[in-house]
XYZ file of C-alpha atoms in Angstrom:
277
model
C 0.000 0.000 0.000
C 2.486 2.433 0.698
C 4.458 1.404 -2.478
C 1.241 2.151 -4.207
C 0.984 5.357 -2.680
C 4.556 6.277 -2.935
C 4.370 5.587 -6.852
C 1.234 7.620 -6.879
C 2.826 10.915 -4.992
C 6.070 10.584 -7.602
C 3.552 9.958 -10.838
C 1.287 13.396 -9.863
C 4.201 15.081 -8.556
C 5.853 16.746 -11.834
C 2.072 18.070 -12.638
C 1.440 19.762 -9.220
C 5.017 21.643 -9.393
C 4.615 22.363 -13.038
C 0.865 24.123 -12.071
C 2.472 25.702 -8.934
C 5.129 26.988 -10.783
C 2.969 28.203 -13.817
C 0.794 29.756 -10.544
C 3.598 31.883 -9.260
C 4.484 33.180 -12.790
C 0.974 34.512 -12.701
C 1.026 35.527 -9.083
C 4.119 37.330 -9.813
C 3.111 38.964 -13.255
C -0.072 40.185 -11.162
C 1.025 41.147 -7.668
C 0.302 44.963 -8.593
C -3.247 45.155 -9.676
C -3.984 41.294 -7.749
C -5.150 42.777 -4.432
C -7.358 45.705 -5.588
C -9.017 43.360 -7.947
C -9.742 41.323 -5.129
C -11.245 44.413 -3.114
C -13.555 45.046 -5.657
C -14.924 41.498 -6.871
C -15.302 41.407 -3.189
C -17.513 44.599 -2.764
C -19.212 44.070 -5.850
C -22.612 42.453 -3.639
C -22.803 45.341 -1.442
C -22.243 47.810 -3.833
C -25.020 46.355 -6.256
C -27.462 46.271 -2.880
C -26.452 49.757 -2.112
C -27.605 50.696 -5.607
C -30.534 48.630 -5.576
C -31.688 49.925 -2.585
C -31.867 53.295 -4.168
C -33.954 51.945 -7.414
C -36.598 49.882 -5.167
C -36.330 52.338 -2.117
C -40.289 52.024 -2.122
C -40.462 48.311 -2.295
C -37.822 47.498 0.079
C -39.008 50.114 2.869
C -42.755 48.412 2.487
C -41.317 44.856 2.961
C -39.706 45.612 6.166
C -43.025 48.202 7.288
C -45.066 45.469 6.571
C -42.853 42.484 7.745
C -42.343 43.993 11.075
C -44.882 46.435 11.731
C -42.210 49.023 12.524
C -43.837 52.038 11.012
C -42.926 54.085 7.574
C -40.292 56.073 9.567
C -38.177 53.032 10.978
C -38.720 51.322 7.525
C -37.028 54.313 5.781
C -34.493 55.064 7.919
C -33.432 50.878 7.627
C -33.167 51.839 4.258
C -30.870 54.920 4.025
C -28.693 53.268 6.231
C -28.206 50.219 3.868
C -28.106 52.664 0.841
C -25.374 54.984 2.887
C -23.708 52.449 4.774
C -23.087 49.996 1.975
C -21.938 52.747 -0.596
C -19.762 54.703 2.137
C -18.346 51.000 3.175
C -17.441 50.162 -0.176
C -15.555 53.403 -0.996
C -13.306 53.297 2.244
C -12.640 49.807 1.661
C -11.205 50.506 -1.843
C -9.660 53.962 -0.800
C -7.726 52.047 2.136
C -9.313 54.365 4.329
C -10.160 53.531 7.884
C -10.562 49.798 6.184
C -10.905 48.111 10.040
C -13.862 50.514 10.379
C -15.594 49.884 6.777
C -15.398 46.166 7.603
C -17.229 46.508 10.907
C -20.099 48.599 8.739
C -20.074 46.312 6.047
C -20.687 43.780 8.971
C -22.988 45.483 11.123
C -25.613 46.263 8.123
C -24.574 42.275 7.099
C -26.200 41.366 10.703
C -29.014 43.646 10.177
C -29.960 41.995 7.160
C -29.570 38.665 8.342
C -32.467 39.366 10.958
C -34.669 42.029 9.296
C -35.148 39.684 5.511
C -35.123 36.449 8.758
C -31.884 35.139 6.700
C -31.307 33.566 9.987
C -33.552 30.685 8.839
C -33.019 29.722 5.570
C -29.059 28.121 5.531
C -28.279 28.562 2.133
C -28.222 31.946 2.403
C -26.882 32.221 5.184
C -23.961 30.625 4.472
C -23.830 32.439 1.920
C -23.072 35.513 4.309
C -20.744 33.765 6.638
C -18.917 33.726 2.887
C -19.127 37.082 3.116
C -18.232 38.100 6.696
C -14.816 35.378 5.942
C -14.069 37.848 2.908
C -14.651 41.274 4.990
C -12.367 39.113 7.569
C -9.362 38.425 5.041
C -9.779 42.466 4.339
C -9.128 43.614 7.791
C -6.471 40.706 7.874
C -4.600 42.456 4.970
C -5.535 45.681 6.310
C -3.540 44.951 9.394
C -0.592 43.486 7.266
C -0.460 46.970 5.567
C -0.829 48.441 9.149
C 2.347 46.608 10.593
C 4.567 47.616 7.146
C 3.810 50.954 7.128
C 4.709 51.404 11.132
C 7.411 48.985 11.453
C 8.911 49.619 8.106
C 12.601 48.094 7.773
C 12.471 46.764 11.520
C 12.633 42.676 12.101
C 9.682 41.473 13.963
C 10.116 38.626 16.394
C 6.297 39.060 16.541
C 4.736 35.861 14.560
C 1.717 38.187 13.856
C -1.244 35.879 15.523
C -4.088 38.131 14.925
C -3.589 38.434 11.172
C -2.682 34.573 11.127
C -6.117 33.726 12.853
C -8.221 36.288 10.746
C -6.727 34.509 7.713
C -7.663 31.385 9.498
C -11.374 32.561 10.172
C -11.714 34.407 6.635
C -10.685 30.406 5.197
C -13.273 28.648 6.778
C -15.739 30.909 6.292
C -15.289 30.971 2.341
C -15.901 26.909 2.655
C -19.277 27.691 3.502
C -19.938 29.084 0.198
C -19.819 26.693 -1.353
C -22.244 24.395 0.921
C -24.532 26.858 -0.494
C -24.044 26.254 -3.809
C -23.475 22.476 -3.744
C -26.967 21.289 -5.715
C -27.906 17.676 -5.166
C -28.733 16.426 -8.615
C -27.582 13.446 -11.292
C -26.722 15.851 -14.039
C -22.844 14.548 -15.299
C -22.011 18.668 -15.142
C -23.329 19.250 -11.943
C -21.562 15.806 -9.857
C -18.529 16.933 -11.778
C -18.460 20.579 -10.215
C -19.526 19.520 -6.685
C -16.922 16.768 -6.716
C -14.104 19.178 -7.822
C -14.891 22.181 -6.172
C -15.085 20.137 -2.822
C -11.995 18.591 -3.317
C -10.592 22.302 -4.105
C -12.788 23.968 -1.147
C -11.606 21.763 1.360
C -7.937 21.836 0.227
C -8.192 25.649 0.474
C -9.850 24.698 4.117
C -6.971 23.082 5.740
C -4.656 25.598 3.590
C -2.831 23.002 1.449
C -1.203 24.148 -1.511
C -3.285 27.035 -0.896
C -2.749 29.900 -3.618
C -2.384 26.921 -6.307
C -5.809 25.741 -5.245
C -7.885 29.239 -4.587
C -6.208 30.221 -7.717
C -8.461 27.113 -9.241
C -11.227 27.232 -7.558
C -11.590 31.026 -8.481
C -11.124 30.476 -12.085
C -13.954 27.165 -11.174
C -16.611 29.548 -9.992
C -16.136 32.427 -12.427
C -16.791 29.888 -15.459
C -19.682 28.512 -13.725
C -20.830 32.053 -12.644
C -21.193 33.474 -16.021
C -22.867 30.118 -16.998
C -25.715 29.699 -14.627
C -25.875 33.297 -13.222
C -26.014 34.977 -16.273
C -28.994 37.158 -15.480
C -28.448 40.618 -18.280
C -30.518 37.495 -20.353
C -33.286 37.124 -17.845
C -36.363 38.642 -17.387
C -38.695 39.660 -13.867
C -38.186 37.883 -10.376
C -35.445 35.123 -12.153
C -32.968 37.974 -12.993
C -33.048 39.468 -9.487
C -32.570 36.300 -8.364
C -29.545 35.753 -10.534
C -28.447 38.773 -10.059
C -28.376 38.457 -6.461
C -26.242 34.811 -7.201
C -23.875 36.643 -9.560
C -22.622 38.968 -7.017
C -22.600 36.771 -4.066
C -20.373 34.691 -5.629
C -18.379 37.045 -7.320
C -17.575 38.778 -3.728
C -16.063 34.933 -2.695
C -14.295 35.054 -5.423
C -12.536 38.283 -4.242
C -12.359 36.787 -0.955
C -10.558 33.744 -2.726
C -8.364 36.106 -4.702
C -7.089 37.753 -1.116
C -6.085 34.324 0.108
C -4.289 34.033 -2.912
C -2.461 37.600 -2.414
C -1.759 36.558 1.013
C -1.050 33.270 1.671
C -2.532 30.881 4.234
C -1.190 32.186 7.309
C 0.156 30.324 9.931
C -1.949 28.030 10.735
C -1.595 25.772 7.603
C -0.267 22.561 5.912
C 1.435 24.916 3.890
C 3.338 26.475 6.658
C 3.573 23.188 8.649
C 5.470 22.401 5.738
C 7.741 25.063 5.685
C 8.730 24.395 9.506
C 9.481 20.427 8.871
């Protein structure tokens, strides 16, 4: 058995260096313009709500009047502040400015959500925010990187950095739950073949083994299929906002997946285990 797997390890070997290597000459080629692509895939769902909450103002501050009985005034002011808070979260977050504050914005109207549409309940969607609140995570976690460069420019650190290792930690295992959400249960050849291989990838990514190779694949994974299934400029009434709403949910986990790309695992990885052995 070992034999076997030995032989196995040596035959798939060549392949994973050559993809890791051809991974790094992208990585390397697109270091520059990597991390603010990943910023704005990853903002892309609350920018669209923020937006979308200005063209259905009306309908949205109705839903939550008549959902909770909170009167036109409450319902309106929920409103503005997902219109304001979203837009104003977004722009810090891409300016770099104050990005540990944005985040907790981004999160607090994230929360707010959750209980005023009772997202609470239905676990597809919310894991579909826990996505989310792992991306704002691996934001603050870069955030903090940029932080400690900027102060302690050109000084060695004996400091192993444990809060940005553990957000990077966090902001992993919270990505994996996207794609719980999108996992769909049926005998279509396609649809085994992209729940097989994007858990494979999701949990590799997970335990943080070969960890930019495989969130490198698992981004260009869910882009393809994103443009396939979510394609909703061809769709008409309720089915495009639905696929609208898909489209950018999943395109902000793939920015999250891009950041753990620009930054690595952390510490508390195979990858890094690696490394120390």
């Amino acid at each position: 058995m070992q034999n076997t797997t030995a032989s196995r390890q040596s035959q798939f070997g060549p392949w994973v260096d050559k993809a890791e290597d051809l991974a790094d000459k992208v990585l390397r080629k697109s270091k520059i313009i990597l991390p603010h692509l990943a910023r704005i895939c990853l903002i892309s769902t609350f920018l669209e709500d923020g937006i979308r909450m200005w063209f259905q103002w009306q309908l949205q501050a109705n839903f939550i009047q008549s959902t909770w009985n909170c009167g036109t005034i409450l319902a309106n002011v929920f409103v503005i502040f997902n219109l304001v808070g979203q837009l104003a979260g977004c722009f810090m977050v891409l300016k770099r400015v104050q990005v540990q504050w944005a985040c907790v914005l981004l999160g607090t109207i994230m929360i707010l959500q959750t209980l005023a549409y009772e997202i609470l309940w239905q676990a597809s969607y919310l894991c579909r925010y826990l996505a989310l609140a792992g991306g704002l995570v691996l934001v603050l976690a870069e955030s903090k990187e940029e932080t400690k460069r900027s102060i302690f420019a050109g000084i060695p650190s004996l400091d192993s950095n444990k809060p940005k290792t553990y957000l990077q930690l966090t902001g992993r295992v919270l990505l994996v739950l996207m794609f719980l959400s999108l996992l769909r249960f049926e005998m279509a050849p396609l649809q085994i073949i992209q729940n097989v291989v994007g858990t494979i990838l999701v949990l590799l990514i997970a335990v943080g083994f070969k960890t930019k190779l495989t969130a490198l694949l698992l981004v260009v994974w869910l882009t393809v299929f994103n443009f396939m299934f979510n394609a909703w400029w061809y769709a008409n009434g309720a089915m495009r906002d639905y696929m609208k709403y898909d489209f950018f949910q999943t395109l902000s986990v793939i920015g999250g997946l891009l950041l753990v790309v620009a930054l690595g695992p952390g510490g508390v990885s195979m990858d890094e285990r690696k490394k120390a052995w």
